[in-house]
Structure formats: structure tokens, C-alpha cells
Short mmCIF file of C-alpha atoms in Angstrom, two decimals:
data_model
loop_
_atom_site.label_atom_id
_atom_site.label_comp_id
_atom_site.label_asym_id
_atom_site.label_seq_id
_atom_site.Cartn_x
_atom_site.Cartn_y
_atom_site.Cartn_z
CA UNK O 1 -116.19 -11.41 -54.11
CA UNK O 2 -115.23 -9.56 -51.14
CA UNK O 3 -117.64 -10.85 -48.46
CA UNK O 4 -116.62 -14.51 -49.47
CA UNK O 5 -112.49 -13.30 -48.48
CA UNK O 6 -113.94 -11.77 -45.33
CA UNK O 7 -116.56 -14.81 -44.17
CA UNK O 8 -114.37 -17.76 -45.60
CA UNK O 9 -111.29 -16.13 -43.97
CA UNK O 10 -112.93 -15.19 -40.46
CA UNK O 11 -114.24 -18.95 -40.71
CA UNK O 12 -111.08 -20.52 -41.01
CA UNK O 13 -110.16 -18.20 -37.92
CA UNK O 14 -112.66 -19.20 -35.85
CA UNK O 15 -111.08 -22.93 -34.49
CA UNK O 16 -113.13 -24.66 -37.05
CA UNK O 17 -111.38 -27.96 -38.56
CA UNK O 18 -113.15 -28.00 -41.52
CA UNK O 19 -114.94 -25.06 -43.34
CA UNK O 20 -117.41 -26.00 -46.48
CA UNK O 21 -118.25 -23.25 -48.81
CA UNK O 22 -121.76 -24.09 -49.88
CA UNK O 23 -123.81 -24.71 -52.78
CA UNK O 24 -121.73 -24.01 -55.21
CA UNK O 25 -123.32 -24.05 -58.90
CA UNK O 26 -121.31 -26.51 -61.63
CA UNK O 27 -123.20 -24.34 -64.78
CA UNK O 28 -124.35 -20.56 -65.04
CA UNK O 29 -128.14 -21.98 -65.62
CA UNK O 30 -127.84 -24.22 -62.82
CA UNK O 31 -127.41 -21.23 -60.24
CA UNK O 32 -130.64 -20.23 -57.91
CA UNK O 33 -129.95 -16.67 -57.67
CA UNK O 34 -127.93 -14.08 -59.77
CA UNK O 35 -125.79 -13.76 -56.60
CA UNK O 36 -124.87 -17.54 -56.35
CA UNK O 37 -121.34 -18.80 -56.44
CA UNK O 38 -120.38 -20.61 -58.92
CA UNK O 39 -117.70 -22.59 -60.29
CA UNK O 40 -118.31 -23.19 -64.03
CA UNK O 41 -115.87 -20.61 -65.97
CA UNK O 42 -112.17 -19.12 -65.35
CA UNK O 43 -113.37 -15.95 -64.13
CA UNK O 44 -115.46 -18.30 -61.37
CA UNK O 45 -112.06 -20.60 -60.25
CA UNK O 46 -109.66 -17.61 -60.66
CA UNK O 47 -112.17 -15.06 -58.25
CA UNK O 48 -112.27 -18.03 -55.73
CA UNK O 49 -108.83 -19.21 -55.98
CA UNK O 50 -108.20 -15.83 -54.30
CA UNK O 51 -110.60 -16.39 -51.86
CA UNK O 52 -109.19 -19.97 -50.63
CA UNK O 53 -105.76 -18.58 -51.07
CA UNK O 54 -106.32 -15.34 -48.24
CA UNK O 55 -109.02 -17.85 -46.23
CA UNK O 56 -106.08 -20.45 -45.89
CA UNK O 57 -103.50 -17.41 -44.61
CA UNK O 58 -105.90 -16.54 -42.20
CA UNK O 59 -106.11 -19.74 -40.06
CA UNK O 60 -105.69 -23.49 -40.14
CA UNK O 61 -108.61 -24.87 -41.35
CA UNK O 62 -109.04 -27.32 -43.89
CA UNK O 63 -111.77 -26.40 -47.23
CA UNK O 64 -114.62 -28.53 -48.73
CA UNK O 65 -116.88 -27.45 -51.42
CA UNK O 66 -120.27 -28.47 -52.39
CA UNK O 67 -121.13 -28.26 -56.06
CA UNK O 68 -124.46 -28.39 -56.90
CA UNK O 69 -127.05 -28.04 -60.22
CA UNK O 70 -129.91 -26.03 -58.90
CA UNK O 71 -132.83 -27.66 -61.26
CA UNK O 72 -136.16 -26.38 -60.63
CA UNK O 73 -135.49 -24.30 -57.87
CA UNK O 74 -133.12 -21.96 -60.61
CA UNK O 75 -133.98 -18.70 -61.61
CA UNK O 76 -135.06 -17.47 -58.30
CA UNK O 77 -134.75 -13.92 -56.58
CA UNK O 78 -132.54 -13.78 -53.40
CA UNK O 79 -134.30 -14.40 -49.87
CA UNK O 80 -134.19 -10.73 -48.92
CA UNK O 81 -135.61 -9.73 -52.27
CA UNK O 82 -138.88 -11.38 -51.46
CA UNK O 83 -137.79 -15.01 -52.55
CA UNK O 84 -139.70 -16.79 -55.66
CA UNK O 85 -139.13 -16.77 -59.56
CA UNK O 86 -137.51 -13.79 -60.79
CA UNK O 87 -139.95 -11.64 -62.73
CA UNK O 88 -139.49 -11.26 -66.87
CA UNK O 89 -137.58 -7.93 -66.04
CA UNK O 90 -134.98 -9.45 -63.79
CA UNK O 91 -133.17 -11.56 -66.27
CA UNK O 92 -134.85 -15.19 -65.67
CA UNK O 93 -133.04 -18.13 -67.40
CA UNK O 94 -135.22 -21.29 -67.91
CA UNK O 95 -134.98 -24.27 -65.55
CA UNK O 96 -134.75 -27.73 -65.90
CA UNK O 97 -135.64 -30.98 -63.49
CA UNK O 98 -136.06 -34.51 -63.47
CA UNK O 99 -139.86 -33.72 -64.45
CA UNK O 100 -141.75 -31.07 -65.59
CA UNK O 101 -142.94 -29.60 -62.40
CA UNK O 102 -142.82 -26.45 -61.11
CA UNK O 103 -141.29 -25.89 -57.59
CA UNK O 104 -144.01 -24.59 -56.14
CA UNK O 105 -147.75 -22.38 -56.90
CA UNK O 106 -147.17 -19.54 -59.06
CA UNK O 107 -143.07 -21.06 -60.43
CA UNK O 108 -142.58 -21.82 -64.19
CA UNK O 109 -142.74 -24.86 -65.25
CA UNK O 110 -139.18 -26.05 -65.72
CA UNK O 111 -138.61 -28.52 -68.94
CA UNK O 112 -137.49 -32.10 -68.28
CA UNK O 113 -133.94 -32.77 -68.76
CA UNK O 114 -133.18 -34.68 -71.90
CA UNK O 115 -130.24 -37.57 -71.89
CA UNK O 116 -127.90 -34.42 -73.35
CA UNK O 117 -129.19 -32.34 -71.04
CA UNK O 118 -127.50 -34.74 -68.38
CA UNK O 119 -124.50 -36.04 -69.98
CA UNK O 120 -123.94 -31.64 -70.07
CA UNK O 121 -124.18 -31.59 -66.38
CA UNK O 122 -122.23 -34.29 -65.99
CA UNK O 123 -119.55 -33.08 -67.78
CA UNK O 124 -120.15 -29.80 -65.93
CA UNK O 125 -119.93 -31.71 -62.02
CA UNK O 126 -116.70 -33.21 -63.41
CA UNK O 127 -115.13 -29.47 -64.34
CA UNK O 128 -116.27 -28.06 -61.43
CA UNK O 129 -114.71 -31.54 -59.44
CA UNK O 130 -111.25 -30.39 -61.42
CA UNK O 131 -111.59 -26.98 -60.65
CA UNK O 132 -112.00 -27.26 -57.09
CA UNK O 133 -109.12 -29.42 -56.67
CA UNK O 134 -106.67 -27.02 -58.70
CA UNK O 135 -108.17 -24.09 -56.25
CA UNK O 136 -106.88 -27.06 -53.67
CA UNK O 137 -110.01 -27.81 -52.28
CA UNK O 138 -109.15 -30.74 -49.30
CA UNK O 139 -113.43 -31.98 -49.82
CA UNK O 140 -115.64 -31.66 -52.62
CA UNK O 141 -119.31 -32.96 -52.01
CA UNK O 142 -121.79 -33.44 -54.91
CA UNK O 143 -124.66 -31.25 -53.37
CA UNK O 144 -128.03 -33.79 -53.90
CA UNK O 145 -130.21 -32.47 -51.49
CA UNK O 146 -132.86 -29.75 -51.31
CA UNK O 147 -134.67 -30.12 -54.14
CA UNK O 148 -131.69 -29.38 -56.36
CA UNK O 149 -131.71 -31.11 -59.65
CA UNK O 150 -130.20 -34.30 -58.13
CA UNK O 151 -132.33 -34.82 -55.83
CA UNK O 152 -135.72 -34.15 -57.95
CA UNK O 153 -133.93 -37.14 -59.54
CA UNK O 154 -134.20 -39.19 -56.57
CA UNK O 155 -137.81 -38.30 -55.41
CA UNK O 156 -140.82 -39.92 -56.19
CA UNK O 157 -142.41 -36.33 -55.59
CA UNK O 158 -140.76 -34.77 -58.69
CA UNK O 159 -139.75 -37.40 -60.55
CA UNK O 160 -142.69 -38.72 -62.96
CA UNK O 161 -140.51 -40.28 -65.66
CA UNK O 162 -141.81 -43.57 -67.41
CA UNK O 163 -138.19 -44.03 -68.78
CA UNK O 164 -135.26 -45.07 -67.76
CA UNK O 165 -134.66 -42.29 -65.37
CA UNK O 166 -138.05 -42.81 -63.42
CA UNK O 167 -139.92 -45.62 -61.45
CA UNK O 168 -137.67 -47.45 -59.04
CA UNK O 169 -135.37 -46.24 -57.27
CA UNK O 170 -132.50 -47.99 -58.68
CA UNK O 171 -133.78 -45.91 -62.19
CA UNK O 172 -134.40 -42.46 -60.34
CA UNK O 173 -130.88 -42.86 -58.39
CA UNK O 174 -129.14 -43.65 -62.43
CA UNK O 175 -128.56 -40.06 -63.30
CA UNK O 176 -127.37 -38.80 -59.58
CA UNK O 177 -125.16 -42.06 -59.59
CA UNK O 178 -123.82 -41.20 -62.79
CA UNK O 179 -122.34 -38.03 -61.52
CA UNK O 180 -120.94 -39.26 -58.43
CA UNK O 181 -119.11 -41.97 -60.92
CA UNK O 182 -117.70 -39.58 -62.90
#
């Protein structure tokens, strides 16, 4: 929307070599807030297509994107709005993770992701890969930090599998890998 012309574009005024527009969600379930960016639609690449476009007029630096899958931490309400799972009334969507378990005291539980469930994302990091580099994205980083789904794949905290998915770390790094190979 507007704020991201005016914050991308004063950002690539500012002397900065390389500007990274953050968290950036691959599918409309894998946002955390109703007011994250995302990249998972034409109406997504065409609104920030625009935005890279007037960013790029207004100075000389280059553009990376993260793209991310929320996981657990989905369905939340914006920091200034108190934080935490939005309430039944706010339009919740149901999360996913490596595991069933919640983020935190008082979250829903989200339900583990199935082997469609991840060949889905998958397919929806690749898109969002494409669509970035149409908008002409110079960097596009797979976002697995944070406690985003990714990384609930990689940690022994919230990942309880018993299959192929859980354990080891060679089997909880499988689906993030995956991804990244795609």
C-alpha cells in the first residue's frame, strides 16, 4: 500500500546499498497479521511491483525480499492491537506447524502439517521465489527464523515428530531443505 511506496522509497534514499523488505508471506494462511505483506496472488505482485518500481526511482539501492510461512505464530493481532491470537470476531484462520503446539499460554493449538500440507508450501515458496524475481527483486531469502513454520521445523522445542520430519536434525532440517532446493 501506500506506506510501503513511502518507507521502501525513503529507504532506498537514504545511502543504503541494499534494502530488504521483510517477512513477506508465500500463502494468505501463512500471514501473522491481517496487515502482513504478502506475495501469494496477482493482486499481491502487481500492488508491490508498484512499490519496487517508485522505491527504485527514488534512489540507488539494490532490493531483497524475505518470504516467509508464518506457522504457528499465524493468525495473530498486530503489535499495537495488543499482540496475541486474534479473537473469533476478528476473522482467525487456523494455523499449522511442524507439531501441534501452540505458540505460547492461552494460543490455539495449530494442527501439524501433513506431507500435502508441505509439498503446498513448497509449491507456494517457489511462486513467491518467481514472483519476486518478475517484480525484479536483486535477493530473495527464504525467511527460517523466528519461530516461523521453518524454523518450528528445525527446533527440537516445537518439533515432536516420530516421523520422518522429526528426531535428528538431518530429519527436522528435510522439509526446510526441501524448500531451499526448490
Amino acid at each position: 500500500n501506500d506506506w510501503h511506496l513511502v518507507h521502501l522509497g525513503m529507504l532506498a534514499n537514504s545511502g543504503a546499498a541494499l534494502v530488504i523488505v521483510a517477512a513477506t508471506h508465500v500463502e494468505r494462511n501463512g500471514r501473522i497479521t491481517h496487515g502482513c505483506l504478502g506475495l501469494y496472488n496477482d493482486d499481491n505482485e502487481a500492488a508491490l511491483t508498484r512499490v519496487i518500481a517508485s522505491a527504485r526511482r527514488m534512489g540507488t539501492a539494490k532490493f531483497g525480499i524475505q518470504i516467509a510461512h508464518s506457522g504457528r505464530k499465524g493468525s495473530s493481532r498486530r503489535p499495537w492491537e495488543g499482540g496475541g491470537p486474534l479473537k473469533a470476531d476478528a476473522d482467525p484462520w487456523p494455523t499449522m506447524a511442524a507439531s501441534p503446539i501452540p505458540f505460547g499460554d492461552g494460543w490455539p493449538t495449530p494442527r501439524e502439517a501433513t506431507e500435502a500440507d508441505m509439498e503446498r508450501v513448497r509449491a507456494a515458496f517457489v511462486a513467491a521465489a518467481k514472483r519476486a524475481l518478475r517484480i525484479s527483486f536483486d535477493e530473495v531469502e527464504l525467511h527460517m527464523a523466528h519461530g516461523y513454520l521453518a524454523h518450528g521445523f528445525m527446533s527440537p522445542i516445537s518439533n515432536r515428530r516420530t516421523d520422518q520430519y522429526g528426531g535428528s536434525l538431518a530429519n527436522r532440517l528435510r522439509s526446510p531443505l526441501s524448500n531451499a532446493r526448490a
